[in-house]
Amino acid sequence: MLLLISLLLLHQPVFSNFVTCPQLYTSRQSCESQKGCIFYDWKQSTCYYDCPSYPQQECILLFNCKWVDQQCQFKACLDYSEQGPKTCSNTPGCNWYWNKCRQQDCQDIGASTQAACSKTYCVWDEIGTKCVNKACADYTKPICQQLTQCTWSSETCTDAVFSNYGQLLMTLLIILLS
């Protein structure tokens, strides 16, 4: 009996003691000083799990992460649609409209100063004195993978429209050459 219990304990998945990140922090430094956390400055300063730093066993337990293509990735706004408008609206960069959780436009946060403009997703336009979306090429891999308008491929973030258009052109070229 003791041998059976010992064998069962040996086959239990081992989870590391990761910190609880999803809470409000006063600064980027206090959030990111905790291993496995990343700071988002959208509407409110929030600390979330830095998904790419977790193995599969932990990734599947984290609310803002998903396991895709053998790696832990951030969920995109559309991934929160089934959880409803409240969860969506509380997720940085997401907004509920047309019965789905969608990526929010930087102009929608209503920032009137550069300090209020999210540095994670947006850039301050000095000429128009407003907060605007960054170009896809300016996003890091984890942020790029969250955005529906961008696609991560060949170690760069590109506009999803151009990426899909390029794939369509390649498919047409293959058909024509066949």
PDB file of C-alpha atoms in Angstrom:
ATOM      1  CA  MET A   1       0.000   0.000   0.000  1.00  0.00           C
ATOM      2  CA  LEU A   2       2.787   2.423   0.911  1.00  0.00           C
ATOM      3  CA  LEU A   3       4.517   1.606  -2.380  1.00  0.00           C
ATOM      4  CA  LEU A   4       1.314   2.382  -4.314  1.00  0.00           C
ATOM      5  CA  ILE A   5       0.904   5.768  -2.580  1.00  0.00           C
ATOM      6  CA  SER A   6       4.551   6.606  -3.248  1.00  0.00           C
ATOM      7  CA  LEU A   7       4.161   5.769  -6.939  1.00  0.00           C
ATOM      8  CA  LEU A   8       1.032   7.917  -7.212  1.00  0.00           C
ATOM      9  CA  LEU A   9       2.807  10.877  -5.600  1.00  0.00           C
ATOM     10  CA  LEU A  10       5.722  10.537  -8.003  1.00  0.00           C
ATOM     11  CA  HIS A  11       3.415  10.816 -11.021  1.00  0.00           C
ATOM     12  CA  GLN A  12       1.658  13.973  -9.850  1.00  0.00           C
ATOM     13  CA  PRO A  13       2.516  17.040 -11.963  1.00  0.00           C
ATOM     14  CA  VAL A  14       4.897  19.369 -10.178  1.00  0.00           C
ATOM     15  CA  PHE A  15       4.008  23.039 -10.342  1.00  0.00           C
ATOM     16  CA  SER A  16       6.481  25.695  -9.344  1.00  0.00           C
ATOM     17  CA  ASN A  17       5.399  28.260  -6.809  1.00  0.00           C
ATOM     18  CA  PHE A  18       4.562  31.110  -9.160  1.00  0.00           C
ATOM     19  CA  VAL A  19       3.335  34.408  -7.803  1.00  0.00           C
ATOM     20  CA  THR A  20      -0.152  35.794  -8.195  1.00  0.00           C
ATOM     21  CA  CYS A  21       0.284  38.588 -10.712  1.00  0.00           C
ATOM     22  CA  PRO A  22      -3.232  39.850 -11.558  1.00  0.00           C
ATOM     23  CA  GLN A  23      -3.486  42.715  -9.144  1.00  0.00           C
ATOM     24  CA  LEU A  24      -3.100  46.443  -9.295  1.00  0.00           C
ATOM     25  CA  TYR A  25       0.401  47.758  -8.818  1.00  0.00           C
ATOM     26  CA  THR A  26       1.600  51.290  -8.459  1.00  0.00           C
ATOM     27  CA  SER A  27       4.570  50.843 -10.762  1.00  0.00           C
ATOM     28  CA  ARG A  28       6.050  48.755 -13.551  1.00  0.00           C
ATOM     29  CA  GLN A  29       9.068  48.050 -11.343  1.00  0.00           C
ATOM     30  CA  SER A  30       7.052  46.530  -8.475  1.00  0.00           C
ATOM     31  CA  CYS A  31       5.195  44.244 -10.918  1.00  0.00           C
ATOM     32  CA  GLU A  32       8.107  43.111 -13.054  1.00  0.00           C
ATOM     33  CA  SER A  33      10.345  42.529 -10.035  1.00  0.00           C
ATOM     34  CA  GLN A  34       8.221  39.409  -9.525  1.00  0.00           C
ATOM     35  CA  LYS A  35       9.408  36.561 -11.748  1.00  0.00           C
ATOM     36  CA  GLY A  36       6.768  35.588 -14.297  1.00  0.00           C
ATOM     37  CA  CYS A  37       4.856  38.899 -14.285  1.00  0.00           C
ATOM     38  CA  ILE A  38       4.464  41.640 -16.893  1.00  0.00           C
ATOM     39  CA  PHE A  39       3.062  45.157 -16.504  1.00  0.00           C
ATOM     40  CA  TYR A  40       0.247  46.544 -18.676  1.00  0.00           C
ATOM     41  CA  ASP A  41      -0.507  50.240 -18.667  1.00  0.00           C
ATOM     42  CA  TRP A  42      -4.007  50.306 -20.148  1.00  0.00           C
ATOM     43  CA  LYS A  43      -6.837  52.223 -18.457  1.00  0.00           C
ATOM     44  CA  GLN A  44      -5.449  51.029 -15.137  1.00  0.00           C
ATOM     45  CA  SER A  45      -1.990  49.787 -14.289  1.00  0.00           C
ATOM     46  CA  THR A  46      -2.282  46.025 -14.033  1.00  0.00           C
ATOM     47  CA  CYS A  47       0.154  43.180 -13.470  1.00  0.00           C
ATOM     48  CA  TYR A  48      -0.482  39.978 -15.437  1.00  0.00           C
ATOM     49  CA  TYR A  49       1.235  36.647 -15.982  1.00  0.00           C
ATOM     50  CA  ASP A  50       4.043  36.852 -18.554  1.00  0.00           C
ATOM     51  CA  CYS A  51       2.734  33.836 -20.479  1.00  0.00           C
ATOM     52  CA  PRO A  52       5.839  32.925 -22.546  1.00  0.00           C
ATOM     53  CA  SER A  53       7.783  32.337 -19.335  1.00  0.00           C
ATOM     54  CA  TYR A  54       5.554  29.428 -18.176  1.00  0.00           C
ATOM     55  CA  PRO A  55       5.637  25.700 -19.068  1.00  0.00           C
ATOM     56  CA  GLN A  56       2.485  23.904 -20.250  1.00  0.00           C
ATOM     57  CA  GLN A  57       1.447  22.583 -16.805  1.00  0.00           C
ATOM     58  CA  GLU A  58       1.276  26.134 -15.423  1.00  0.00           C
ATOM     59  CA  CYS A  59       0.189  27.891 -18.615  1.00  0.00           C
ATOM     60  CA  ILE A  60      -3.132  26.066 -18.800  1.00  0.00           C
ATOM     61  CA  LEU A  61      -3.959  27.269 -15.268  1.00  0.00           C
ATOM     62  CA  LEU A  62      -3.363  30.973 -15.916  1.00  0.00           C
ATOM     63  CA  PHE A  63      -6.412  33.013 -16.885  1.00  0.00           C
ATOM     64  CA  ASN A  64      -4.661  35.309 -19.376  1.00  0.00           C
ATOM     65  CA  CYS A  65      -2.633  32.563 -21.101  1.00  0.00           C
ATOM     66  CA  LYS A  66      -3.273  29.722 -23.545  1.00  0.00           C
ATOM     67  CA  TRP A  67      -1.156  26.789 -24.768  1.00  0.00           C
ATOM     68  CA  VAL A  68      -0.797  26.925 -28.582  1.00  0.00           C
ATOM     69  CA  ASP A  69       1.804  25.375 -30.895  1.00  0.00           C
ATOM     70  CA  GLN A  70       3.873  23.990 -28.013  1.00  0.00           C
ATOM     71  CA  GLN A  71       4.212  27.371 -26.317  1.00  0.00           C
ATOM     72  CA  CYS A  72       2.432  29.471 -23.741  1.00  0.00           C
ATOM     73  CA  GLN A  73       0.915  32.571 -25.353  1.00  0.00           C
ATOM     74  CA  PHE A  74      -1.181  35.514 -24.219  1.00  0.00           C
ATOM     75  CA  LYS A  75      -4.877  35.192 -24.967  1.00  0.00           C
ATOM     76  CA  ALA A  76      -6.185  37.549 -27.634  1.00  0.00           C
ATOM     77  CA  CYS A  77      -9.219  39.689 -26.871  1.00  0.00           C
ATOM     78  CA  LEU A  78     -11.471  37.315 -28.873  1.00  0.00           C
ATOM     79  CA  ASP A  79     -10.465  34.505 -26.485  1.00  0.00           C
ATOM     80  CA  TYR A  80     -12.358  36.312 -23.694  1.00  0.00           C
ATOM     81  CA  SER A  81     -15.662  36.452 -25.634  1.00  0.00           C
ATOM     82  CA  GLU A  82     -17.144  33.394 -23.912  1.00  0.00           C
ATOM     83  CA  GLN A  83     -16.468  34.906 -20.477  1.00  0.00           C
ATOM     84  CA  GLY A  84     -18.684  37.903 -21.181  1.00  0.00           C
ATOM     85  CA  PRO A  85     -18.512  41.682 -21.202  1.00  0.00           C
ATOM     86  CA  LYS A  86     -17.268  42.217 -17.629  1.00  0.00           C
ATOM     87  CA  THR A  87     -14.166  40.020 -18.032  1.00  0.00           C
ATOM     88  CA  CYS A  88     -13.534  41.506 -21.457  1.00  0.00           C
ATOM     89  CA  SER A  89     -13.763  45.103 -20.266  1.00  0.00           C
ATOM     90  CA  ASN A  90     -11.412  44.378 -17.362  1.00  0.00           C
ATOM     91  CA  THR A  91      -8.764  42.945 -19.711  1.00  0.00           C
ATOM     92  CA  PRO A  92      -6.137  45.473 -20.837  1.00  0.00           C
ATOM     93  CA  GLY A  93      -6.580  46.482 -24.467  1.00  0.00           C
ATOM     94  CA  CYS A  94      -9.983  44.804 -24.862  1.00  0.00           C
ATOM     95  CA  ASN A  95     -13.483  46.202 -25.233  1.00  0.00           C
ATOM     96  CA  TRP A  96     -16.895  44.543 -25.555  1.00  0.00           C
ATOM     97  CA  TYR A  97     -18.866  45.396 -28.711  1.00  0.00           C
ATOM     98  CA  TRP A  98     -21.047  43.534 -31.196  1.00  0.00           C
ATOM     99  CA  ASN A  99     -21.385  40.706 -28.626  1.00  0.00           C
ATOM    100  CA  LYS A 100     -17.674  39.865 -28.781  1.00  0.00           C
ATOM    101  CA  CYS A 101     -14.535  40.844 -26.965  1.00  0.00           C
ATOM    102  CA  ARG A 102     -12.392  42.819 -29.389  1.00  0.00           C
ATOM    103  CA  GLN A 103      -9.134  44.744 -29.431  1.00  0.00           C
ATOM    104  CA  GLN A 104      -9.684  48.312 -28.273  1.00  0.00           C
ATOM    105  CA  ASP A 105      -8.391  51.208 -30.303  1.00  0.00           C
ATOM    106  CA  CYS A 106      -5.885  53.454 -28.515  1.00  0.00           C
ATOM    107  CA  GLN A 107      -7.984  56.517 -29.278  1.00  0.00           C
ATOM    108  CA  ASP A 108     -10.836  54.929 -27.286  1.00  0.00           C
ATOM    109  CA  ILE A 109      -9.009  55.239 -23.966  1.00  0.00           C
ATOM    110  CA  GLY A 110      -9.444  59.001 -24.199  1.00  0.00           C
ATOM    111  CA  ALA A 111      -5.937  59.929 -23.088  1.00  0.00           C
ATOM    112  CA  SER A 112      -5.477  63.679 -23.122  1.00  0.00           C
ATOM    113  CA  THR A 113      -1.800  63.596 -22.134  1.00  0.00           C
ATOM    114  CA  GLN A 114       1.229  61.539 -23.117  1.00  0.00           C
ATOM    115  CA  ALA A 115       1.432  60.117 -19.577  1.00  0.00           C
ATOM    116  CA  ALA A 116      -2.105  58.690 -19.876  1.00  0.00           C
ATOM    117  CA  CYS A 117      -1.361  57.003 -23.229  1.00  0.00           C
ATOM    118  CA  SER A 118      -0.635  53.259 -22.854  1.00  0.00           C
ATOM    119  CA  LYS A 119       3.023  52.648 -23.691  1.00  0.00           C
ATOM    120  CA  THR A 120       2.387  48.919 -24.184  1.00  0.00           C
ATOM    121  CA  TYR A 121      -0.079  49.263 -27.062  1.00  0.00           C
ATOM    122  CA  CYS A 122      -0.015  52.902 -28.113  1.00  0.00           C
ATOM    123  CA  VAL A 123       2.175  55.844 -29.077  1.00  0.00           C
ATOM    124  CA  TRP A 124       1.568  59.542 -28.423  1.00  0.00           C
ATOM    125  CA  ASP A 125       1.023  61.622 -31.561  1.00  0.00           C
ATOM    126  CA  GLU A 126       2.566  65.033 -30.778  1.00  0.00           C
ATOM    127  CA  ILE A 127       1.037  66.693 -33.843  1.00  0.00           C
ATOM    128  CA  GLY A 128      -2.523  65.547 -33.226  1.00  0.00           C
ATOM    129  CA  THR A 129      -1.979  65.473 -29.437  1.00  0.00           C
ATOM    130  CA  LYS A 130      -3.709  62.123 -29.127  1.00  0.00           C
ATOM    131  CA  CYS A 131      -3.009  58.508 -28.317  1.00  0.00           C
ATOM    132  CA  VAL A 132      -2.853  56.274 -31.429  1.00  0.00           C
ATOM    133  CA  ASN A 133      -2.184  52.589 -32.156  1.00  0.00           C
ATOM    134  CA  LYS A 134       1.397  51.492 -32.708  1.00  0.00           C
ATOM    135  CA  ALA A 135       2.301  49.920 -36.045  1.00  0.00           C
ATOM    136  CA  CYS A 136       2.376  46.103 -35.842  1.00  0.00           C
ATOM    137  CA  ALA A 137       6.139  46.128 -36.478  1.00  0.00           C
ATOM    138  CA  ASP A 138       6.619  48.035 -33.193  1.00  0.00           C
ATOM    139  CA  TYR A 139       5.122  45.285 -31.000  1.00  0.00           C
ATOM    140  CA  THR A 140       7.076  42.583 -29.207  1.00  0.00           C
ATOM    141  CA  LYS A 141       6.154  38.932 -29.821  1.00  0.00           C
ATOM    142  CA  PRO A 142       3.925  38.488 -26.718  1.00  0.00           C
ATOM    143  CA  ILE A 143       1.900  41.617 -27.461  1.00  0.00           C
ATOM    144  CA  CYS A 144       1.739  40.885 -31.211  1.00  0.00           C
ATOM    145  CA  GLN A 145       0.240  37.451 -30.513  1.00  0.00           C
ATOM    146  CA  GLN A 146      -2.598  39.097 -28.567  1.00  0.00           C
ATOM    147  CA  LEU A 147      -3.669  41.444 -31.330  1.00  0.00           C
ATOM    148  CA  THR A 148      -6.137  40.432 -34.014  1.00  0.00           C
ATOM    149  CA  GLN A 149      -4.830  43.040 -36.452  1.00  0.00           C
ATOM    150  CA  CYS A 150      -1.249  41.701 -36.258  1.00  0.00           C
ATOM    151  CA  THR A 151       0.443  38.363 -36.995  1.00  0.00           C
ATOM    152  CA  TRP A 152       3.764  37.020 -35.654  1.00  0.00           C
ATOM    153  CA  SER A 153       5.818  35.248 -38.309  1.00  0.00           C
ATOM    154  CA  SER A 154       9.498  34.996 -39.249  1.00  0.00           C
ATOM    155  CA  GLU A 155      10.480  36.666 -35.964  1.00  0.00           C
ATOM    156  CA  THR A 156       8.598  39.867 -36.750  1.00  0.00           C
ATOM    157  CA  CYS A 157       5.164  41.329 -36.140  1.00  0.00           C
ATOM    158  CA  THR A 158       3.330  42.220 -39.342  1.00  0.00           C
ATOM    159  CA  ASP A 159      -0.069  43.577 -40.241  1.00  0.00           C
ATOM    160  CA  ALA A 160      -2.503  40.626 -40.409  1.00  0.00           C
ATOM    161  CA  VAL A 161      -4.236  42.094 -43.457  1.00  0.00           C
ATOM    162  CA  PHE A 162      -0.982  42.156 -45.421  1.00  0.00           C
ATOM    163  CA  SER A 163      -0.048  38.726 -44.108  1.00  0.00           C
ATOM    164  CA  ASN A 164      -3.371  37.238 -45.217  1.00  0.00           C
ATOM    165  CA  TYR A 165      -3.155  39.108 -48.525  1.00  0.00           C
ATOM    166  CA  GLY A 166       0.351  37.723 -49.099  1.00  0.00           C
ATOM    167  CA  GLN A 167      -0.856  34.195 -48.384  1.00  0.00           C
ATOM    168  CA  LEU A 168      -3.714  34.679 -50.858  1.00  0.00           C
ATOM    169  CA  LEU A 169      -1.320  35.917 -53.537  1.00  0.00           C
ATOM    170  CA  MET A 170       1.020  32.969 -52.935  1.00  0.00           C
ATOM    171  CA  THR A 171      -1.892  30.531 -53.217  1.00  0.00           C
ATOM    172  CA  LEU A 172      -3.030  32.152 -56.490  1.00  0.00           C
ATOM    173  CA  LEU A 173       0.533  32.023 -57.835  1.00  0.00           C
ATOM    174  CA  ILE A 174       0.785  28.302 -57.012  1.00  0.00           C
ATOM    175  CA  ILE A 175      -2.555  27.647 -58.724  1.00  0.00           C
ATOM    176  CA  LEU A 176      -1.515  29.577 -61.807  1.00  0.00           C
ATOM    177  CA  LEU A 177       1.820  27.771 -62.038  1.00  0.00           C
ATOM    178  CA  SER A 178       0.216  24.343 -61.630  1.00  0.00           C
TER     179      SER A 178
END
